[in-house]
XYZ file of C-alpha atoms in Angstrom:
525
model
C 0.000 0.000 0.000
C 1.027 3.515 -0.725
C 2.073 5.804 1.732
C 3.885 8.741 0.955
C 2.235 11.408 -1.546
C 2.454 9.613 -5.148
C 1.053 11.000 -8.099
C 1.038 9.759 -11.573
C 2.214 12.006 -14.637
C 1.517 9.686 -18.218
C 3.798 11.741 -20.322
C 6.645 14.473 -19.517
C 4.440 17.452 -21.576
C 1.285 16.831 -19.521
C 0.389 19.576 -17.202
C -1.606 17.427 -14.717
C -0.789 14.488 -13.173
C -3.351 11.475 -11.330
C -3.528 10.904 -7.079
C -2.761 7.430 -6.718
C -2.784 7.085 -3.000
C -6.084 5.477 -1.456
C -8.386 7.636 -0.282
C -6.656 10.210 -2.112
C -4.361 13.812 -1.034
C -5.694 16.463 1.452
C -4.899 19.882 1.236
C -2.050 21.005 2.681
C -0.230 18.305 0.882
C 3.474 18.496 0.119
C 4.260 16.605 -2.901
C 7.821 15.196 -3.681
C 8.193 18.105 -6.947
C 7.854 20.656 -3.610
C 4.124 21.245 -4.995
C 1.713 22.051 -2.117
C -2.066 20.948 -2.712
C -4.781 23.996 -2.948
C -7.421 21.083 -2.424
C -8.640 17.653 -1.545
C -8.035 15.571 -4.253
C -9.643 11.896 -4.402
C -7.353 8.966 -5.773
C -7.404 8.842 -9.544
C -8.288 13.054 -9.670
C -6.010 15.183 -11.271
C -3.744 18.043 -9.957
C -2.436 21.152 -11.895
C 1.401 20.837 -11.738
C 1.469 24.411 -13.102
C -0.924 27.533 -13.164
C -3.658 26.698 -16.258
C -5.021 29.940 -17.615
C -8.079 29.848 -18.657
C -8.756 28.175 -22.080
C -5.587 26.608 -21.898
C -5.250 22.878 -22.670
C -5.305 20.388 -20.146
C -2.751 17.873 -21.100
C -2.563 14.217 -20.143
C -1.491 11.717 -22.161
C 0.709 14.275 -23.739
C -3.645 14.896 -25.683
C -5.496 17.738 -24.855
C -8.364 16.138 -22.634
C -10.104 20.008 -21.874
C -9.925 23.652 -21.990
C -9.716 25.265 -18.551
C -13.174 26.714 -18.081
C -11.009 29.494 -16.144
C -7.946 30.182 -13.935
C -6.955 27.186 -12.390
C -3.749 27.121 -9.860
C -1.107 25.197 -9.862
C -2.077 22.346 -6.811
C -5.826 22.646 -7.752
C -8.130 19.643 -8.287
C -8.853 19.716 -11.646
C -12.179 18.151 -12.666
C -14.538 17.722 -15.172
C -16.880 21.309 -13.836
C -13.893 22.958 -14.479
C -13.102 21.721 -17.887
C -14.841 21.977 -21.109
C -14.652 19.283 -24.054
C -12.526 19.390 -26.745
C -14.915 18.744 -30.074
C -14.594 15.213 -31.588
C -11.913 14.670 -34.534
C -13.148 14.919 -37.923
C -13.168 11.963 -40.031
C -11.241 13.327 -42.865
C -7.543 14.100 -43.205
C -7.374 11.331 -41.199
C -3.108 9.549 -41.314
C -4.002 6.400 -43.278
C -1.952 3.759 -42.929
C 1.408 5.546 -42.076
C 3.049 3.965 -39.242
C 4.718 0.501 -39.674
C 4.278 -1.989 -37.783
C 7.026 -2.397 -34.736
C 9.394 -5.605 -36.272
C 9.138 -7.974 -33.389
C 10.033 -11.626 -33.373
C 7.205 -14.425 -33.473
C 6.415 -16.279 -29.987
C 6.718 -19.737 -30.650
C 6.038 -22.608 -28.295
C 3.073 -21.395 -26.313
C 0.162 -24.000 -26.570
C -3.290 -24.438 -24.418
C -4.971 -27.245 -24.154
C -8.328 -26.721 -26.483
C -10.999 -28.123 -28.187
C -10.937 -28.620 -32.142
C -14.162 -28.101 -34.293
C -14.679 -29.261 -37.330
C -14.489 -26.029 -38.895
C -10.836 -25.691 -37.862
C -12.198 -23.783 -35.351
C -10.702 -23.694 -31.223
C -12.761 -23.868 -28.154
C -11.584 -22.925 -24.719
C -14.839 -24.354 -23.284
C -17.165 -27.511 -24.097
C -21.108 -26.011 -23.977
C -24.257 -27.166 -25.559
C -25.685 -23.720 -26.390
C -29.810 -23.773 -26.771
C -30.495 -20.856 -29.938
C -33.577 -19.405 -29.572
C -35.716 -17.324 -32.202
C -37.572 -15.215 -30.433
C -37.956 -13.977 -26.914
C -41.231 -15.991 -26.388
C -39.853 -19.029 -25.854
C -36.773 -17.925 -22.828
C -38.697 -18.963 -20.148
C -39.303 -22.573 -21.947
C -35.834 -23.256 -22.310
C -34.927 -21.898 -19.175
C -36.882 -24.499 -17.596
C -35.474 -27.069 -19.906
C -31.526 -25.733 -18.788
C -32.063 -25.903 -15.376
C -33.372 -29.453 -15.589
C -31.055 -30.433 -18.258
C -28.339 -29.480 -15.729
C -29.846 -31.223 -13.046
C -30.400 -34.517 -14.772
C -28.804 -35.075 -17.899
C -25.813 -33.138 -17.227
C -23.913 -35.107 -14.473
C -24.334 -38.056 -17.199
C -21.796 -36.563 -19.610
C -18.680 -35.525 -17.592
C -16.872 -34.317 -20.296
C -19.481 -30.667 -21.354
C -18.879 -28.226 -19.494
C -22.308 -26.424 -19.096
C -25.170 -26.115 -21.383
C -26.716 -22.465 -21.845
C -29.758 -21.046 -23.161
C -28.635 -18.020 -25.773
C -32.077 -15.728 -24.337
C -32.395 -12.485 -26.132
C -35.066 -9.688 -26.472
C -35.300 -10.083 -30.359
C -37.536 -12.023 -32.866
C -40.458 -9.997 -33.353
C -42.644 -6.974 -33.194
C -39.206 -5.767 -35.176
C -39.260 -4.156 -38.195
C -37.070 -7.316 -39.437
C -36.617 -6.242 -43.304
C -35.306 -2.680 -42.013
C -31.420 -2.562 -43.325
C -30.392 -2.185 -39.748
C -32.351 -5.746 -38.631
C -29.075 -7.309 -40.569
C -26.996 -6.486 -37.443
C -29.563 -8.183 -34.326
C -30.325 -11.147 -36.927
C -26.103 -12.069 -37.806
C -25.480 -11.495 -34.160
C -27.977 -14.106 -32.799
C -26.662 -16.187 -36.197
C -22.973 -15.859 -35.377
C -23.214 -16.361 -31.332
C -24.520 -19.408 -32.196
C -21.621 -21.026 -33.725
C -19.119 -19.515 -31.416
C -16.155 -21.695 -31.029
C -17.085 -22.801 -27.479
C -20.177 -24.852 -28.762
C -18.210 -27.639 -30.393
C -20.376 -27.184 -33.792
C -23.636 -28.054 -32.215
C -26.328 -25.669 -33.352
C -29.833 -25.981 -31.449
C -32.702 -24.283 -32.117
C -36.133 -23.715 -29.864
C -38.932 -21.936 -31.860
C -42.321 -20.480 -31.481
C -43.314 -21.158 -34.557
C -45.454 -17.356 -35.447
C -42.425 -14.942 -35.177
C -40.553 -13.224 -37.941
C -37.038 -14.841 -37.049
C -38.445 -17.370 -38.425
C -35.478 -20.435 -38.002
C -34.643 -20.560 -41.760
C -34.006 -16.754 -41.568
C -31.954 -17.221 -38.862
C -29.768 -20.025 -40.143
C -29.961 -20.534 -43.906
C -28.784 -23.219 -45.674
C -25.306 -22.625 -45.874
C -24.452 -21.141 -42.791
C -23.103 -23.834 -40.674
C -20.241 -24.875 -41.119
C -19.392 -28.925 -41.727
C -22.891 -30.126 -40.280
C -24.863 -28.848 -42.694
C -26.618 -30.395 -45.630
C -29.682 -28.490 -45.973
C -28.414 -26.499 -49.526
C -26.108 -29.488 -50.908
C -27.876 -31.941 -53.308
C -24.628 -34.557 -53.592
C -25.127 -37.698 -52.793
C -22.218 -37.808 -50.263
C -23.336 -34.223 -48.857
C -22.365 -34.771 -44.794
C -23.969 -33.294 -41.695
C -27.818 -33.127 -40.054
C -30.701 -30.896 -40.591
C -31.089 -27.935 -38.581
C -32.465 -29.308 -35.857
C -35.682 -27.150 -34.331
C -37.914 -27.959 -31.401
C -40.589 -25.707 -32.752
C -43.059 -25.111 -29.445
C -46.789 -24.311 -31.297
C -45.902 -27.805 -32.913
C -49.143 -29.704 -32.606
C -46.969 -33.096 -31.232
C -46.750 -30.629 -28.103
C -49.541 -31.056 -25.772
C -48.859 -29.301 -22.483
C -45.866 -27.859 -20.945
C -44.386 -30.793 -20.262
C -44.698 -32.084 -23.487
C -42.222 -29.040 -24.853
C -39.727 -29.671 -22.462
C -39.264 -33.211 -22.545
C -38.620 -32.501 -26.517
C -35.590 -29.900 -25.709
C -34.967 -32.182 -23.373
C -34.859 -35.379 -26.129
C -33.095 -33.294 -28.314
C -30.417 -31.903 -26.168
C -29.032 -35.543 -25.487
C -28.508 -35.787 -29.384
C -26.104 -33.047 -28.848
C -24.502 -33.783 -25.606
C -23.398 -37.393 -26.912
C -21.279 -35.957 -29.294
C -20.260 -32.674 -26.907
C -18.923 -35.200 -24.744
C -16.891 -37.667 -26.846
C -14.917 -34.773 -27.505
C -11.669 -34.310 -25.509
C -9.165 -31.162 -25.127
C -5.696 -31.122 -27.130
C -2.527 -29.407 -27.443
C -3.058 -26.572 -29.785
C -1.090 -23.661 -30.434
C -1.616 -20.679 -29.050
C -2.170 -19.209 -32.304
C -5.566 -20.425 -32.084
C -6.884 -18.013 -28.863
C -9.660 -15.372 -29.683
C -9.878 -13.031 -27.097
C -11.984 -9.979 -26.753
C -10.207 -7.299 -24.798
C -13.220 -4.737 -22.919
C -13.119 -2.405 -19.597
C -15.848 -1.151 -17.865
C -16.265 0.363 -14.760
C -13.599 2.464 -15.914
C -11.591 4.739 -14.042
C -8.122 7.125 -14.464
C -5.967 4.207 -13.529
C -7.282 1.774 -16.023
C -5.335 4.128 -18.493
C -2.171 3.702 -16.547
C -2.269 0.267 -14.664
C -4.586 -2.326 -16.116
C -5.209 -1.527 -19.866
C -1.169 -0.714 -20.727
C -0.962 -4.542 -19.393
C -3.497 -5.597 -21.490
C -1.937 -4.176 -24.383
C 1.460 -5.384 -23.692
C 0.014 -8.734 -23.589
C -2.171 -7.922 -26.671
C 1.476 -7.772 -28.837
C 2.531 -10.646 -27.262
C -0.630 -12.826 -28.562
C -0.805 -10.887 -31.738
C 3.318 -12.470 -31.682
C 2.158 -16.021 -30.947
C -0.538 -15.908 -34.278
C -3.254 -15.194 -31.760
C -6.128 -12.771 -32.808
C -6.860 -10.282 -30.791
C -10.206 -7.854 -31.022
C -10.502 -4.536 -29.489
C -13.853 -2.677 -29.776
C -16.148 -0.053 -28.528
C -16.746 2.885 -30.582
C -17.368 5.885 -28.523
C -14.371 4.724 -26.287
C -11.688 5.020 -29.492
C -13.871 7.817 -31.357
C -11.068 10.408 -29.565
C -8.319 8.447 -30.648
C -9.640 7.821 -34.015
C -6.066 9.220 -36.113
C -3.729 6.958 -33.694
C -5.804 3.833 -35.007
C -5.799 4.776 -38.829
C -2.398 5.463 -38.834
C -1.879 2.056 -37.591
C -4.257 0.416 -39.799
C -1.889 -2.345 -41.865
C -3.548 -0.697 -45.214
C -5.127 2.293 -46.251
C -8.158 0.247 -47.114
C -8.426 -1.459 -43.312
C -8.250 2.493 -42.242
C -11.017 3.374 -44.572
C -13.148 0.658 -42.979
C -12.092 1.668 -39.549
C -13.405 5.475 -40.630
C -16.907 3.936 -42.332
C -17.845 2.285 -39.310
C -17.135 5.517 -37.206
C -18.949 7.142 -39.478
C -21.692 5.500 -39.373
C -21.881 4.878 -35.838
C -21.373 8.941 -35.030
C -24.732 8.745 -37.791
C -26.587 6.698 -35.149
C -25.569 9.163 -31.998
C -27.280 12.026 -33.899
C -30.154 10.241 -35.305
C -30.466 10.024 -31.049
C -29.712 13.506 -30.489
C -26.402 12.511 -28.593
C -22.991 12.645 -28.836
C -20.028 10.498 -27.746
C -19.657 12.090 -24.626
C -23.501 10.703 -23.199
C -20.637 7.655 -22.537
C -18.952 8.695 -19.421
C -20.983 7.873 -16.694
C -21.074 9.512 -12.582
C -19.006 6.404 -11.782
C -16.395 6.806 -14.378
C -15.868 11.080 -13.509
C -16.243 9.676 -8.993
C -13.126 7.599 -10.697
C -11.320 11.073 -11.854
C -12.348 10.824 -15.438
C -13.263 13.864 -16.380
C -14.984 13.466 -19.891
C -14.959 10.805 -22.849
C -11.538 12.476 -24.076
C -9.919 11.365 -21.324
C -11.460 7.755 -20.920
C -10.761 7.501 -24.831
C -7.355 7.912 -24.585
C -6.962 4.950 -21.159
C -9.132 2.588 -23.173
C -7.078 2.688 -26.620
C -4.005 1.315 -24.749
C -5.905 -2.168 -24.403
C -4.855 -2.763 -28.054
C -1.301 -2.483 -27.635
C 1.058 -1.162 -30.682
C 0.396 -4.058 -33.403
C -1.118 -3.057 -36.610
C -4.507 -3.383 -36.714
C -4.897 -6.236 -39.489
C -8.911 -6.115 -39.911
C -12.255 -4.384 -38.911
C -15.410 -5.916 -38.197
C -19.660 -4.614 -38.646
C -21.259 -5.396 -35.373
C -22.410 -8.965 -35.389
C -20.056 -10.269 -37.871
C -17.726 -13.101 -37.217
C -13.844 -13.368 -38.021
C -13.020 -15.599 -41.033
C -10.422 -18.172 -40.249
C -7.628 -16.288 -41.673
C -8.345 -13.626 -40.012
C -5.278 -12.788 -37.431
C -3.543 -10.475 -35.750
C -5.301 -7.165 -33.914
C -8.754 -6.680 -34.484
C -11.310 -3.563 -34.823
C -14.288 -5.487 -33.729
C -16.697 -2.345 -34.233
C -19.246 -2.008 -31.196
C -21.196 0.250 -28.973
C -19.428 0.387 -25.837
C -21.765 -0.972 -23.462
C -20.454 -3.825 -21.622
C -22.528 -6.524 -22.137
C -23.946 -5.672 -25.562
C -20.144 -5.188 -26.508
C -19.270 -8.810 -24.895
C -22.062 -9.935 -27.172
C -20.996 -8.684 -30.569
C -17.298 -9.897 -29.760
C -18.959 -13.627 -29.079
C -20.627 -13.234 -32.378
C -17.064 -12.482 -33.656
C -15.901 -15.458 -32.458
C -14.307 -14.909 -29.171
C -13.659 -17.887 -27.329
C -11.559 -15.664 -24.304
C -12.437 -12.844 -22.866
C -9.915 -9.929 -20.922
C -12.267 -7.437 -18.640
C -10.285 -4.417 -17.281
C -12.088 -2.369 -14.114
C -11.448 0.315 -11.905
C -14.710 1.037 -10.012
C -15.388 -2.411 -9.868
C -17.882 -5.159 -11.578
C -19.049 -8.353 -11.136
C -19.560 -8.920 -14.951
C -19.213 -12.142 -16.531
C -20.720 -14.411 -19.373
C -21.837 -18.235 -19.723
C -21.018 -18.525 -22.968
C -17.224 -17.521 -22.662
C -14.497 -17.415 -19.859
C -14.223 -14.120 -18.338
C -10.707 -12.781 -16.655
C -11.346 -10.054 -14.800
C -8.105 -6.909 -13.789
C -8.149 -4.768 -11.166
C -6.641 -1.198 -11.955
C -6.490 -0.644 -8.094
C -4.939 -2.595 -5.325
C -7.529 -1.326 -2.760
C -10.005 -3.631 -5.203
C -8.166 -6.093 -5.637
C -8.628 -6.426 -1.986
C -11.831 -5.857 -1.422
C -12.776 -7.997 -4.436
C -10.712 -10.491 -3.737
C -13.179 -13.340 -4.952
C -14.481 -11.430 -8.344
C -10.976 -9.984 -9.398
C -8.391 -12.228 -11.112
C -5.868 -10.437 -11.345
C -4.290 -7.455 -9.756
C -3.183 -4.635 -12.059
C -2.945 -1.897 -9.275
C 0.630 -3.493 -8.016
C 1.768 -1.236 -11.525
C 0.639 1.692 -9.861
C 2.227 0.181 -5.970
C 5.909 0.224 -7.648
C 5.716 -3.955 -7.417
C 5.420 -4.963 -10.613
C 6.093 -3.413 -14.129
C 3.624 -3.277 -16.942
C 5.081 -5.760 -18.830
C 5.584 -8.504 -15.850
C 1.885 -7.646 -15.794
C 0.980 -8.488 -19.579
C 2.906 -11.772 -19.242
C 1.241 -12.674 -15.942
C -1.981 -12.015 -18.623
C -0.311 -14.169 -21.117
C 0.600 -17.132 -19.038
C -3.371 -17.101 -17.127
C -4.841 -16.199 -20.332
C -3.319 -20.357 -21.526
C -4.186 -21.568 -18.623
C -7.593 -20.268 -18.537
C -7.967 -21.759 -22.280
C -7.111 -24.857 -20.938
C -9.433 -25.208 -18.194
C -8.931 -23.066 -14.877
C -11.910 -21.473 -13.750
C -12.160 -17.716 -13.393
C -14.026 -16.135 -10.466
C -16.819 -15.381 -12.461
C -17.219 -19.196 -13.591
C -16.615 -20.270 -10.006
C -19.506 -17.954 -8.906
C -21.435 -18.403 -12.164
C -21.732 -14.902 -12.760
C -23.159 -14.333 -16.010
C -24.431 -11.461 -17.744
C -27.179 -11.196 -19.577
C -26.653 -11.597 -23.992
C -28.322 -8.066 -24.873
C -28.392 -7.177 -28.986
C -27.699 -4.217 -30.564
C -30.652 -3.540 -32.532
C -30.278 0.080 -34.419
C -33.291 -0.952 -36.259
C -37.219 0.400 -35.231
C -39.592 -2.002 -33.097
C -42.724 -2.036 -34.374
């Protein structure tokens, strides 16, 4: 624990530096520089180490986070009443393409122990996952899960869970608006996340507009699917449905014991499968923090990052997402794009996404929320430039629409395009294809998701310690002086394998699990 006065200065330019002692500075405060402290400041505020004018720029992360609404003194709490935004980056003249990427050496030798698909495909985990249509039918198969679990489940040692994929979608949508592509490839593409072994289960209604075809045309899934081939030798099943308004269903019970009949199709093949030594080329992970605060900029997401280079240096892929979190920070990501035409996709999806804000009559900065500004950040700016640090310094090798999955040569670092809500974000990035999932927080979360093994950081030491059963890992001892931000990232790396191949996170332990929640830009009717 800290004891002396510490602050935290990100770059040698920047005018204002972070508290990082718990509990935060009083006044009266001598720091080491000889600065005395005009106020309280909380842990994670800033400080003015000189005398800000008014309208000068606030500096930290050598970027202009504010303009000093007026005269603020040097030792003065800076905050976000006292600052006012800087407007958002226009999305022309944007660097395209123009820094290389650093020349590292591969990582070779790393390996997890994984399941293979037949799509060439890795899981981490082994889960029958129950599709659904339409919202009608959750609380049918959530009655089937739980007695799946509790009677079918102890039979086959070898799956590790089964889930029910419950959304809000389905109908009374407006499902041949454009915008009903991204809710309906979402729900698709969750479905055959690598975690499900290939097993695609459907439950029904039978009146709705996501109707099953729609959802998963011929086509679609990969391997075990013969619904559009007309060869002889075509392999694969049906899509198999349990369609509830069925007329074979007579009573409640009658429904459940078919998911129930069905389900063991699946789970006899879920469970002849066994994990293997595979590269760890083959990891997916989705890199996300929420519950933000100003250390996840300096402890917890720099780790991430670091680690982020190190899978993108093993063949891993690695996706990074959330638009309004990276809008700021938009010309540091096209200049790192590997091709002017992966930047150009970068700026069409911000685009379009800063379309959707003012079709809402908002603007990036609705994002921040009283939790992230209690945790000293004082506007989106700020948070933008802490989050981008998650994706490390590779080249950013591909973008993706929300809800649409990688393609198996897809590598490298990712721009998984989403909103930057937590657990619509987690969604899109299982649609991608995530099969391992990095969670950075500074305020604190007990987010997690059934579908995908969660590994939760700490940017604070103080929770770390308080949530010492939801937090697996500690990021604050970067801040403490006891570790360095890249011991960190390959702590990351090395749990990150071993989490692939098995270990429980708290969240799994606890079975935390949010809920799936799709973006739907399109109207409801």
């Amino acid at each position: 624990m800290i004891t002396s006065p510490l602050t935290i200065q990100m770059h040698e330019a920047d005018n204002v530096a972070i508290v990082a002692n718990d509990g935060g500075l009083p006044e009266g405060t001598v720091l080491p520089s000889g600065l005395v402290l005009r106020d309280h400041v909380p842990q994670g505020h800033k400080v003015a180490l000189v005398d800000l004018p008014a309208d000068t720029a606030v500096l930290r992360y050598h970027v202009p986070i504010g303009y000093a609404l007026q005269d603020i003194p040097a030792g003065s709490w800076v905050h976000e009443r006292l600052l006012r935004m800087p407007p958002a980056r226009e999305l022309e003249g944007l660097p395209m393409a123009t820094v290389p990427a650093p020349a590292r050496e591969p990582l070779t030798g790393y390996t997890f122990q994984g399941y293979r698909n037949a799509d060439g495909s890795v899981g981490t985990r082994n889960i029958l996952a129950i599709t659904q249509t339409v919202q009608c039918v959750a609380g049918v198969v959530e009655f089937a899960v739980e007695r799946i679990k509790r009677e079918l489940l102890p039979k086959y040692p070898h799956v590790d869970d089964v889930v029910g994929l419950a959304h809000t979608y389905g109908c009374g949508v407006a499902i041949d608006a454009p915008d009903a592509v991204i809710p309906i490839r979402t729900v698709r593409n969750i479905s055959l996340n690598p975690n499900f072994g290939g097993e695609v289960m459907v439950v029904s209604l039978g009146c709705e507009k996501l109707q099953p075809e729609r959802l998963m045309p011929p086509g679609v899934i990969p391997i075990a699917d013969r619904r559009d081939a007309g060869a002889a030798d075509a392999q694969g099943d049906p899509l198999d449905v349990v369609c509830l308004q069925d007329t074979q269903h007579v009573g409640f019970m009658s429904m459940i014991d078919s998911v129930m009949t069905q389900a063991k199709v699946h789970l006899e093949r879920l469970n002849s499968r066994r994990r293997e030594t595979v590269p760890a080329s083959e990891l997916v992970v989705g890199v996300q923090c929420g519950g933000s605060d100003a250390f996840s900029g300096v402890t917890a997401n720099p780790a991430v990052g670091f680690c982020a280079d190190l899978l993108v240096r093993a063949g891993a892929t690695v996706m990074f997402s959330e638009n309004t979190e990276v809008r700021d920070g938009i010309a540091q990501l096209t200049a790192r794009a590997s091709s002017p035409e992966v930047a150009e996709a970068m700026v069409r999806e911000m685009a379009w996404y800063d379309a959707y804000l003012q079709r809402g009559r908002v603007d990036r900065s609705a994002n921040t929320t009283p939790g992230n500004k209690k945790g000293g950040l004082s506007n989106i700016v700020e948070k933008a430039m802490g989050s981008i640090v998650k994706s490390g310094s590779s080249a950013i090798s591909g973008v993706l629409s929300p809800g649409d999955k990688l393609a198996r040569h897809q590598r490298g670092l990712i721009y998984a395009a989403t909103p930057a809500s937590d657990f619509i974000c987690g969604t899109l990035q299982l649609a991608a294809g995530m099969n391992l999932h990095v969670f950075t927080t500074g305020r604190g979360t007990p987010y997690g998701l059934a579908e995908c093994p969660v590994i939760k950081v700490a940017t604070r030491s103080d929770l770390a310690r308080r949530w010492h059963d939801l937090m697996d890992i500690n990021a604050g001892q970067i801040a403490d002086g006891e570790k360095s931000i890249e011991e960190m990232g390959w702590e990351m790396f090395r749990m990150m394998l071993d989490v692939a191949s098995g270990r429980k996170t708290w969240a799994e332990r606890h079975q935390l699990a949010n809920a799936l929640v799709l973006f739907n830009p399109a109207p409801v009717t």
